[in-house]
């Protein structure tokens, strides 16, 4: 049976990746680290073992910033796009929005960490409006 290969990358395309196999622990997070890393009220993540990830862009691997005792944040040094968080586990949590095809059932969050970190103004149960 063929392994699933998913691709993604940064805004400018210099940092690209391919992941082989299924991810684990798809989740949302609203901790201050994730908010500041993404610039968004919450982040959507999916985790992979580091050996499942291959960096394929012209810039190679992303730049990293040590953000805590057990994790570094990965980003493109050229365009600044957030890519993921590389844990000492050794796992990498990739931001769902960095995938070429983020609309996959496998990326649907199974849980939400730091849910009370979501700003009070964030609407709950808001309708989806098609902008097309």
mmCIF file of N, CA and C in Angstrom:
data_model
loop_
_atom_site.group_PDB
_atom_site.id
_atom_site.type_symbol
_atom_site.label_atom_id
_atom_site.label_comp_id
_atom_site.label_asym_id
_atom_site.label_seq_id
_atom_site.Cartn_x
_atom_site.Cartn_y
_atom_site.Cartn_z
ATOM 1 N N UNK A 1 0.836 -1.176 0.000
ATOM 2 C CA UNK A 1 0.000 0.000 0.000
ATOM 3 C C UNK A 1 0.883 1.242 0.000
ATOM 4 N N UNK A 2 0.529 2.230 -0.815
ATOM 5 C CA UNK A 2 1.304 3.460 -0.913
ATOM 6 C C UNK A 2 1.105 4.328 0.324
ATOM 7 N N UNK A 3 2.187 4.959 0.752
ATOM 8 C CA UNK A 3 2.133 5.903 1.861
ATOM 9 C C UNK A 3 1.524 7.216 1.380
ATOM 10 N N UNK A 4 0.735 7.845 2.226
ATOM 11 C CA UNK A 4 0.174 9.160 1.931
ATOM 12 C C UNK A 4 1.307 10.177 1.977
ATOM 13 N N UNK A 5 1.412 11.025 0.940
ATOM 14 C CA UNK A 5 2.389 12.109 0.915
ATOM 15 C C UNK A 5 1.612 13.413 0.808
ATOM 16 N N UNK A 6 1.858 14.305 1.745
ATOM 17 C CA UNK A 6 1.208 15.608 1.742
ATOM 18 C C UNK A 6 2.276 16.676 1.647
ATOM 19 N N UNK A 7 1.951 17.771 0.960
ATOM 20 C CA UNK A 7 2.931 18.825 0.728
ATOM 21 C C UNK A 7 2.420 20.149 1.277
ATOM 22 N N UNK A 8 3.373 21.032 1.547
ATOM 23 C CA UNK A 8 3.019 22.368 1.999
ATOM 24 C C UNK A 8 4.225 23.266 2.001
ATOM 25 N N UNK A 9 4.048 24.455 2.527
ATOM 26 C CA UNK A 9 5.163 25.383 2.578
ATOM 27 C C UNK A 9 4.747 26.775 3.006
ATOM 28 N N UNK A 10 5.689 27.671 2.866
ATOM 29 C CA UNK A 10 5.500 29.063 3.288
ATOM 30 C C UNK A 10 4.858 29.898 2.183
ATOM 31 N N UNK A 11 4.618 31.145 2.462
ATOM 32 C CA UNK A 11 3.975 32.061 1.526
ATOM 33 C C UNK A 11 4.797 32.284 0.257
ATOM 34 N N UNK A 12 6.120 32.440 0.382
ATOM 35 C CA UNK A 12 6.949 32.721 -0.789
ATOM 36 C C UNK A 12 7.431 31.457 -1.502
ATOM 37 N N UNK A 13 7.287 30.284 -0.869
ATOM 38 C CA UNK A 13 7.686 29.024 -1.494
ATOM 39 C C UNK A 13 9.119 28.601 -1.260
ATOM 40 N N UNK A 14 9.902 29.391 -0.556
ATOM 41 C CA UNK A 14 11.302 29.022 -0.303
ATOM 42 C C UNK A 14 11.423 27.846 0.657
ATOM 43 N N UNK A 15 10.520 27.755 1.621
ATOM 44 C CA UNK A 15 10.487 26.624 2.541
ATOM 45 C C UNK A 15 9.304 25.752 2.136
ATOM 46 N N UNK A 16 9.583 24.562 1.672
ATOM 47 C CA UNK A 16 8.561 23.600 1.268
ATOM 48 C C UNK A 16 8.820 22.313 2.036
ATOM 49 N N UNK A 17 7.769 21.542 2.233
ATOM 50 C CA UNK A 17 7.928 20.260 2.912
ATOM 51 C C UNK A 17 7.034 19.209 2.274
ATOM 52 N N UNK A 18 7.426 17.968 2.519
ATOM 53 C CA UNK A 18 6.618 16.800 2.196
ATOM 54 C C UNK A 18 6.582 15.954 3.454
ATOM 55 N N UNK A 19 5.400 15.487 3.812
ATOM 56 C CA UNK A 19 5.287 14.562 4.944
ATOM 57 C C UNK A 19 4.750 13.246 4.407
ATOM 58 N N UNK A 20 5.341 12.167 4.881
ATOM 59 C CA UNK A 20 4.945 10.834 4.469
ATOM 60 C C UNK A 20 4.250 10.148 5.626
ATOM 61 N N UNK A 21 3.079 9.596 5.361
ATOM 62 C CA UNK A 21 2.316 8.913 6.400
ATOM 63 C C UNK A 21 1.324 9.842 7.068
ATOM 64 N N UNK A 22 0.598 9.284 7.982
ATOM 65 C CA UNK A 22 -0.453 10.021 8.676
ATOM 66 C C UNK A 22 0.113 10.842 9.827
ATOM 67 N N UNK A 23 -0.530 11.965 10.089
ATOM 68 C CA UNK A 23 -0.190 12.786 11.237
ATOM 69 C C UNK A 23 -0.930 12.296 12.470
ATOM 70 N N UNK A 24 -0.648 12.930 13.581
ATOM 71 C CA UNK A 24 -1.276 12.566 14.852
ATOM 72 C C UNK A 24 -1.680 13.835 15.603
ATOM 73 N N UNK A 25 -2.588 13.682 16.524
ATOM 74 C CA UNK A 25 -2.993 14.744 17.439
ATOM 75 C C UNK A 25 -3.386 16.055 16.762
ATOM 76 N N UNK A 26 -4.246 16.023 15.757
ATOM 77 C CA UNK A 26 -4.682 17.306 15.203
ATOM 78 C C UNK A 26 -5.425 18.073 16.298
ATOM 79 N N UNK A 27 -5.032 19.316 16.504
ATOM 80 C CA UNK A 27 -5.652 20.077 17.592
ATOM 81 C C UNK A 27 -5.546 21.572 17.357
ATOM 82 N N UNK A 28 -6.379 22.285 18.066
ATOM 83 C CA UNK A 28 -6.302 23.731 18.078
ATOM 84 C C UNK A 28 -5.631 24.177 19.364
ATOM 85 N N UNK A 29 -4.943 25.293 19.319
ATOM 86 C CA UNK A 29 -4.292 25.815 20.518
ATOM 87 C C UNK A 29 -4.404 27.330 20.537
ATOM 88 N N UNK A 30 -4.702 27.860 21.717
ATOM 89 C CA UNK A 30 -4.827 29.307 21.890
ATOM 90 C C UNK A 30 -3.899 29.807 22.994
ATOM 91 N N UNK A 31 -2.771 29.107 23.216
ATOM 92 C CA UNK A 31 -1.809 29.602 24.205
ATOM 93 C C UNK A 31 -1.121 30.851 23.635
ATOM 94 N N UNK A 32 -0.513 31.628 24.469
ATOM 95 C CA UNK A 32 0.130 32.861 24.023
ATOM 96 C C UNK A 32 1.291 32.593 23.070
ATOM 97 N N UNK A 33 2.017 31.469 23.240
ATOM 98 C CA UNK A 33 3.094 31.138 22.309
ATOM 99 C C UNK A 33 2.525 30.964 20.896
ATOM 100 N N UNK A 34 1.444 30.187 20.772
ATOM 101 C CA UNK A 34 0.834 29.951 19.455
ATOM 102 C C UNK A 34 0.252 31.238 18.885
ATOM 103 N N UNK A 35 -0.385 32.029 19.726
ATOM 104 C CA UNK A 35 -0.950 33.286 19.249
ATOM 105 C C UNK A 35 0.136 34.206 18.708
ATOM 106 N N UNK A 36 1.221 34.306 19.421
ATOM 107 C CA UNK A 36 2.297 35.193 18.960
ATOM 108 C C UNK A 36 3.047 34.620 17.765
ATOM 109 N N UNK A 37 3.174 33.307 17.709
ATOM 110 C CA UNK A 37 3.858 32.657 16.578
ATOM 111 C C UNK A 37 3.073 32.845 15.287
ATOM 112 N N UNK A 38 1.743 32.736 15.362
ATOM 113 C CA UNK A 38 0.924 32.800 14.163
ATOM 114 C C UNK A 38 0.309 34.172 13.922
ATOM 115 N N UNK A 39 0.205 34.991 14.953
ATOM 116 C CA UNK A 39 -0.486 36.267 14.829
ATOM 117 C C UNK A 39 -1.991 36.099 14.790
ATOM 118 N N UNK A 40 -2.479 34.946 15.183
ATOM 119 C CA UNK A 40 -3.906 34.632 15.145
ATOM 120 C C UNK A 40 -4.403 34.274 16.552
ATOM 121 N N UNK A 41 -5.715 34.374 16.791
ATOM 122 C CA UNK A 41 -6.247 34.041 18.111
ATOM 123 C C UNK A 41 -6.101 32.574 18.472
ATOM 124 N N UNK A 42 -6.015 31.711 17.460
ATOM 125 C CA UNK A 42 -5.775 30.295 17.718
ATOM 126 C C UNK A 42 -5.080 29.679 16.515
ATOM 127 N N UNK A 43 -4.399 28.581 16.769
ATOM 128 C CA UNK A 43 -3.650 27.884 15.721
ATOM 129 C C UNK A 43 -4.185 26.465 15.589
ATOM 130 N N UNK A 44 -4.146 25.925 14.369
ATOM 131 C CA UNK A 44 -4.530 24.535 14.122
ATOM 132 C C UNK A 44 -3.271 23.761 13.747
ATOM 133 N N UNK A 45 -3.007 22.679 14.469
ATOM 134 C CA UNK A 45 -1.778 21.906 14.326
ATOM 135 C C UNK A 45 -2.064 20.447 14.011
ATOM 136 N N UNK A 46 -1.108 19.793 13.381
ATOM 137 C CA UNK A 46 -1.091 18.341 13.253
ATOM 138 C C UNK A 46 0.369 17.915 13.431
ATOM 139 N N UNK A 47 0.582 16.852 14.195
ATOM 140 C CA UNK A 47 1.938 16.434 14.563
ATOM 141 C C UNK A 47 2.437 15.270 13.712
ATOM 142 N N UNK A 48 3.747 15.287 13.478
ATOM 143 C CA UNK A 48 4.431 14.225 12.748
ATOM 144 C C UNK A 48 5.746 13.928 13.457
ATOM 145 N N UNK A 49 6.221 12.703 13.332
ATOM 146 C CA UNK A 49 7.578 12.393 13.776
ATOM 147 C C UNK A 49 8.524 13.134 12.834
ATOM 148 N N UNK A 50 9.627 13.642 13.361
ATOM 149 C CA UNK A 50 10.551 14.422 12.528
ATOM 150 C C UNK A 50 11.008 13.658 11.292
ATOM 151 N N UNK A 51 11.158 12.335 11.408
ATOM 152 C CA UNK A 51 11.614 11.557 10.244
ATOM 153 C C UNK A 51 10.548 11.448 9.150
ATOM 154 N N UNK A 52 9.293 11.821 9.432
ATOM 155 C CA UNK A 52 8.250 11.829 8.404
ATOM 156 C C UNK A 52 8.316 13.081 7.523
ATOM 157 N N UNK A 53 9.073 14.084 7.950
ATOM 158 C CA UNK A 53 9.098 15.376 7.273
ATOM 159 C C UNK A 53 10.384 15.520 6.467
ATOM 160 N N UNK A 54 10.242 15.929 5.209
ATOM 161 C CA UNK A 54 11.397 16.205 4.353
ATOM 162 C C UNK A 54 11.252 17.625 3.827
ATOM 163 N N UNK A 55 12.289 18.427 4.008
ATOM 164 C CA UNK A 55 12.287 19.822 3.555
ATOM 165 C C UNK A 55 12.744 19.853 2.106
ATOM 166 N N UNK A 56 11.943 20.443 1.224
ATOM 167 C CA UNK A 56 12.197 20.356 -0.213
ATOM 168 C C UNK A 56 12.380 21.706 -0.897
ATOM 169 N N UNK A 57 12.158 22.806 -0.238
ATOM 170 C CA UNK A 57 12.241 24.121 -0.874
ATOM 171 C C UNK A 57 13.667 24.581 -1.104
ATOM 172 N N UNK A 58 13.816 25.686 -1.814
ATOM 173 C CA UNK A 58 15.139 26.226 -2.129
ATOM 174 C C UNK A 58 15.885 26.697 -0.880
ATOM 175 N N UNK A 59 15.155 27.058 0.171
ATOM 176 C CA UNK A 59 15.786 27.501 1.417
ATOM 177 C C UNK A 59 16.154 26.334 2.320
ATOM 178 N N UNK A 60 15.735 25.132 1.966
ATOM 179 C CA UNK A 60 15.986 23.981 2.824
ATOM 180 C C UNK A 60 15.073 24.024 4.043
ATOM 181 N N UNK A 61 15.617 23.642 5.177
ATOM 182 C CA UNK A 61 14.840 23.628 6.424
ATOM 183 C C UNK A 61 14.500 25.061 6.841
ATOM 184 N N UNK A 62 13.423 25.218 7.581
ATOM 185 C CA UNK A 62 13.053 26.560 8.037
ATOM 186 C C UNK A 62 14.025 27.075 9.096
ATOM 187 N N UNK A 63 13.986 28.378 9.293
ATOM 188 C CA UNK A 63 14.706 28.977 10.416
ATOM 189 C C UNK A 63 13.960 28.592 11.689
ATOM 190 N N UNK A 64 14.658 28.584 12.807
ATOM 191 C CA UNK A 64 14.003 28.233 14.070
ATOM 192 C C UNK A 64 14.334 29.252 15.153
ATOM 193 N N UNK A 65 13.372 29.400 16.051
ATOM 194 C CA UNK A 65 13.539 30.263 17.217
ATOM 195 C C UNK A 65 13.158 29.442 18.436
ATOM 196 N N UNK A 66 14.075 29.347 19.401
ATOM 197 C CA UNK A 66 13.810 28.581 20.623
ATOM 198 C C UNK A 66 12.807 29.365 21.460
ATOM 199 N N UNK A 67 11.564 28.895 21.532
ATOM 200 C CA UNK A 67 10.498 29.650 22.188
ATOM 201 C C UNK A 67 10.207 29.195 23.611
ATOM 202 N N UNK A 68 10.654 28.005 23.970
ATOM 203 C CA UNK A 68 10.421 27.505 25.330
ATOM 204 C C UNK A 68 11.458 26.442 25.647
ATOM 205 N N UNK A 69 11.374 25.892 26.829
ATOM 206 C CA UNK A 69 12.359 24.899 27.264
ATOM 207 C C UNK A 69 12.344 23.635 26.413
ATOM 208 N N UNK A 70 11.199 23.323 25.772
ATOM 209 C CA UNK A 70 11.119 22.068 25.033
ATOM 210 C C UNK A 70 10.633 22.208 23.591
ATOM 211 N N UNK A 71 10.646 23.425 23.050
ATOM 212 C CA UNK A 71 10.131 23.606 21.696
ATOM 213 C C UNK A 71 10.778 24.796 20.997
ATOM 214 N N UNK A 72 10.912 24.673 19.676
ATOM 215 C CA UNK A 72 11.380 25.763 18.826
ATOM 216 C C UNK A 72 10.322 26.033 17.776
ATOM 217 N N UNK A 73 10.153 27.283 17.405
ATOM 218 C CA UNK A 73 9.186 27.664 16.385
ATOM 219 C C UNK A 73 9.892 27.738 15.038
ATOM 220 N N UNK A 74 9.286 27.157 14.006
ATOM 221 C CA UNK A 74 9.869 27.110 12.670
ATOM 222 C C UNK A 74 9.159 28.120 11.775
ATOM 223 N N UNK A 75 9.946 28.826 10.952
ATOM 224 C CA UNK A 75 9.390 29.857 10.072
ATOM 225 C C UNK A 75 10.314 30.062 8.889
ATOM 226 N N UNK A 76 9.794 30.724 7.857
ATOM 227 C CA UNK A 76 10.605 31.053 6.689
ATOM 228 C C UNK A 76 11.383 32.326 6.985
ATOM 229 N N UNK A 77 12.692 32.287 6.822
ATOM 230 C CA UNK A 77 13.534 33.466 7.060
ATOM 231 C C UNK A 77 13.345 34.529 5.984
ATOM 232 N N UNK A 78 12.787 34.164 4.830
ATOM 233 C CA UNK A 78 12.583 35.129 3.749
ATOM 234 C C UNK A 78 11.265 35.883 3.862
ATOM 235 N N UNK A 79 10.146 35.161 3.992
ATOM 236 C CA UNK A 79 8.837 35.828 4.029
ATOM 237 C C UNK A 79 8.240 35.909 5.425
ATOM 238 N N UNK A 80 8.812 35.189 6.389
ATOM 239 C CA UNK A 80 8.330 35.244 7.768
ATOM 240 C C UNK A 80 7.177 34.324 8.088
ATOM 241 N N UNK A 81 6.714 33.537 7.116
ATOM 242 C CA UNK A 81 5.574 32.644 7.364
ATOM 243 C C UNK A 81 5.881 31.636 8.462
ATOM 244 N N UNK A 82 4.934 31.466 9.366
ATOM 245 C CA UNK A 82 5.032 30.435 10.396
ATOM 246 C C UNK A 82 4.759 29.085 9.761
ATOM 247 N N UNK A 83 5.588 28.090 10.091
ATOM 248 C CA UNK A 83 5.461 26.755 9.516
ATOM 249 C C UNK A 83 5.057 25.736 10.573
ATOM 250 N N UNK A 84 5.699 25.796 11.744
ATOM 251 C CA UNK A 84 5.401 24.800 12.762
ATOM 252 C C UNK A 84 6.200 24.994 14.021
ATOM 253 N N UNK A 85 6.121 23.985 14.869
ATOM 254 C CA UNK A 85 6.868 23.952 16.127
ATOM 255 C C UNK A 85 7.599 22.623 16.196
ATOM 256 N N UNK A 86 8.895 22.688 16.386
ATOM 257 C CA UNK A 86 9.707 21.486 16.477
ATOM 258 C C UNK A 86 9.975 21.222 17.943
ATOM 259 N N UNK A 87 9.417 20.117 18.435
ATOM 260 C CA UNK A 87 9.552 19.774 19.842
ATOM 261 C C UNK A 87 10.777 18.906 20.065
ATOM 262 N N UNK A 88 11.212 18.850 21.299
ATOM 263 C CA UNK A 88 12.336 17.994 21.641
ATOM 264 C C UNK A 88 11.915 16.524 21.713
ATOM 265 N N UNK A 89 10.685 16.212 21.392
ATOM 266 C CA UNK A 89 10.075 14.890 21.579
ATOM 267 C C UNK A 89 10.702 13.704 20.852
ATOM 268 N N UNK A 90 11.162 13.613 19.656
ATOM 269 C CA UNK A 90 11.278 14.588 18.569
ATOM 270 C C UNK A 90 10.087 14.528 17.601
ATOM 271 N N UNK A 91 9.259 15.522 17.691
ATOM 272 C CA UNK A 91 8.134 15.659 16.768
ATOM 273 C C UNK A 91 8.114 17.076 16.223
ATOM 274 N N UNK A 92 7.399 17.235 15.131
ATOM 275 C CA UNK A 92 7.162 18.569 14.601
ATOM 276 C C UNK A 92 5.658 18.705 14.416
ATOM 277 N N UNK A 93 5.129 19.774 14.952
ATOM 278 C CA UNK A 93 3.715 20.095 14.772
ATOM 279 C C UNK A 93 3.658 21.130 13.654
ATOM 280 N N UNK A 94 3.056 20.760 12.541
ATOM 281 C CA UNK A 94 2.956 21.667 11.402
ATOM 282 C C UNK A 94 1.613 22.393 11.455
ATOM 283 N N UNK A 95 1.628 23.666 11.102
ATOM 284 C CA UNK A 95 0.395 24.434 11.057
ATOM 285 C C UNK A 95 -0.446 23.964 9.879
ATOM 286 N N UNK A 96 -1.692 23.660 10.136
ATOM 287 C CA UNK A 96 -2.577 23.133 9.103
ATOM 288 C C UNK A 96 -2.656 24.083 7.907
ATOM 289 N N UNK A 97 -2.640 25.386 8.165
ATOM 290 C CA UNK A 97 -2.715 26.358 7.082
ATOM 291 C C UNK A 97 -1.507 26.370 6.171
ATOM 292 N N UNK A 98 -0.410 25.737 6.568
ATOM 293 C CA UNK A 98 0.784 25.704 5.724
ATOM 294 C C UNK A 98 0.741 24.563 4.707
ATOM 295 N N UNK A 99 -0.254 23.676 4.796
ATOM 296 C CA UNK A 99 -0.385 22.584 3.828
ATOM 297 C C UNK A 99 -1.022 23.093 2.545
ATOM 298 N N UNK A 100 -0.636 22.510 1.426
ATOM 299 C CA UNK A 100 -1.229 22.872 0.141
ATOM 300 C C UNK A 100 -2.717 22.548 0.108
ATOM 301 N N UNK A 101 -3.108 21.490 0.788
ATOM 302 C CA UNK A 101 -4.511 21.075 0.850
ATOM 303 C C UNK A 101 -4.929 20.931 2.319
ATOM 304 N N UNK A 102 -5.227 22.059 2.970
ATOM 305 C CA UNK A 102 -5.540 22.005 4.397
ATOM 306 C C UNK A 102 -6.926 21.466 4.714
ATOM 307 N N UNK A 103 -7.791 21.328 3.720
ATOM 308 C CA UNK A 103 -9.161 20.891 3.952
ATOM 309 C C UNK A 103 -9.253 19.372 3.894
ATOM 310 N N UNK A 104 -8.683 18.717 4.914
ATOM 311 C CA UNK A 104 -8.680 17.263 4.977
ATOM 312 C C UNK A 104 -9.286 16.824 6.304
ATOM 313 N N UNK A 105 -10.060 15.770 6.258
ATOM 314 C CA UNK A 105 -10.679 15.256 7.474
ATOM 315 C C UNK A 105 -9.624 14.894 8.525
ATOM 316 N N UNK A 106 -8.448 14.448 8.074
ATOM 317 C CA UNK A 106 -7.388 14.061 9.012
ATOM 318 C C UNK A 106 -6.857 15.249 9.807
ATOM 319 N N UNK A 107 -7.150 16.471 9.365
ATOM 320 C CA UNK A 107 -6.684 17.667 10.068
ATOM 321 C C UNK A 107 -7.743 18.239 11.014
ATOM 322 N N UNK A 108 -8.923 17.645 11.054
ATOM 323 C CA UNK A 108 -9.980 18.142 11.942
ATOM 324 C C UNK A 108 -9.535 17.986 13.393
ATOM 325 N N UNK A 109 -9.570 19.066 14.175
ATOM 326 C CA UNK A 109 -9.072 18.994 15.551
ATOM 327 C C UNK A 109 -9.798 17.953 16.393
ATOM 328 N N UNK A 110 -9.020 17.143 17.085
ATOM 329 C CA UNK A 110 -9.564 16.152 18.005
ATOM 330 C C UNK A 110 -9.767 16.765 19.390
ATOM 331 N N UNK A 111 -9.041 17.832 19.677
ATOM 332 C CA UNK A 111 -9.163 18.527 20.962
ATOM 333 C C UNK A 111 -8.623 19.938 20.807
ATOM 334 N N UNK A 112 -8.787 20.721 21.849
ATOM 335 C CA UNK A 112 -8.344 22.114 21.838
ATOM 336 C C UNK A 112 -7.591 22.370 23.127
ATOM 337 N N UNK A 113 -6.339 22.768 23.030
ATOM 338 C CA UNK A 113 -5.566 23.085 24.230
ATOM 339 C C UNK A 113 -5.582 24.593 24.473
ATOM 340 N N UNK A 114 -5.550 24.969 25.725
ATOM 341 C CA UNK A 114 -5.568 26.372 26.149
ATOM 342 C C UNK A 114 -6.788 27.116 25.594
ATOM 343 N N UNK A 115 -7.933 26.447 25.624
ATOM 344 C CA UNK A 115 -9.153 27.037 25.064
ATOM 345 C C UNK A 115 -9.519 28.347 25.748
ATOM 346 N N UNK A 116 -9.215 28.486 27.049
ATOM 347 C CA UNK A 116 -9.551 29.751 27.706
ATOM 348 C C UNK A 116 -8.661 30.887 27.246
ATOM 349 N N UNK A 117 -7.633 30.597 26.421
ATOM 350 C CA UNK A 117 -6.805 31.649 25.856
ATOM 351 C C UNK A 117 -7.429 32.327 24.647
ATOM 352 N N UNK A 118 -8.495 31.726 24.091
ATOM 353 C CA UNK A 118 -9.183 32.345 22.962
ATOM 354 C C UNK A 118 -9.798 33.651 23.462
ATOM 355 N N UNK A 119 -9.552 34.761 22.777
ATOM 356 C CA UNK A 119 -10.102 36.037 23.228
ATOM 357 C C UNK A 119 -11.619 35.990 23.393
ATOM 358 N N UNK A 120 -12.116 36.744 24.365
ATOM 359 C CA UNK A 120 -13.543 36.773 24.638
ATOM 360 C C UNK A 120 -14.368 37.260 23.461
ATOM 361 N N UNK A 121 -13.772 38.054 22.592
ATOM 362 C CA UNK A 121 -14.505 38.569 21.439
ATOM 363 C C UNK A 121 -14.626 37.554 20.305
ATOM 364 N N UNK A 122 -13.874 36.430 20.371
ATOM 365 C CA UNK A 122 -13.929 35.430 19.305
ATOM 366 C C UNK A 122 -15.328 34.833 19.272
ATOM 367 N N UNK A 123 -16.009 34.938 18.131
ATOM 368 C CA UNK A 123 -17.401 34.446 18.067
ATOM 369 C C UNK A 123 -17.481 32.927 18.167
ATOM 370 N N UNK A 124 -18.450 32.476 18.911
ATOM 371 C CA UNK A 124 -18.721 31.046 19.024
ATOM 372 C C UNK A 124 -19.962 30.757 18.178
ATOM 373 N N UNK A 125 -19.925 29.676 17.410
ATOM 374 C CA UNK A 125 -21.075 29.277 16.623
ATOM 375 C C UNK A 125 -21.437 30.248 15.515
ATOM 376 N N UNK A 126 -20.457 30.973 15.006
ATOM 377 C CA UNK A 126 -20.766 31.962 13.975
ATOM 378 C C UNK A 126 -21.028 31.289 12.639
ATOM 379 N N UNK A 127 -21.919 31.868 11.831
ATOM 380 C CA UNK A 127 -22.229 31.268 10.529
ATOM 381 C C UNK A 127 -21.061 31.425 9.566
ATOM 382 N N UNK A 128 -20.974 30.512 8.607
ATOM 383 C CA UNK A 128 -19.961 30.587 7.554
ATOM 384 C C UNK A 128 -20.555 31.387 6.407
ATOM 385 N N UNK A 129 -19.847 32.409 5.975
ATOM 386 C CA UNK A 129 -20.301 33.246 4.878
ATOM 387 C C UNK A 129 -19.351 33.038 3.705
ATOM 388 N N UNK A 130 -19.894 32.656 2.569
ATOM 389 C CA UNK A 130 -19.088 32.431 1.379
ATOM 390 C C UNK A 130 -18.687 33.778 0.794
ATOM 391 N N UNK A 131 -17.380 34.010 0.671
ATOM 392 C CA UNK A 131 -16.858 35.278 0.180
ATOM 393 C C UNK A 131 -16.672 35.284 -1.333
ATOM 394 N N UNK A 132 -16.981 34.179 -2.006
ATOM 395 C CA UNK A 132 -16.739 34.090 -3.463
ATOM 396 C C UNK A 132 -17.708 34.906 -4.274
#
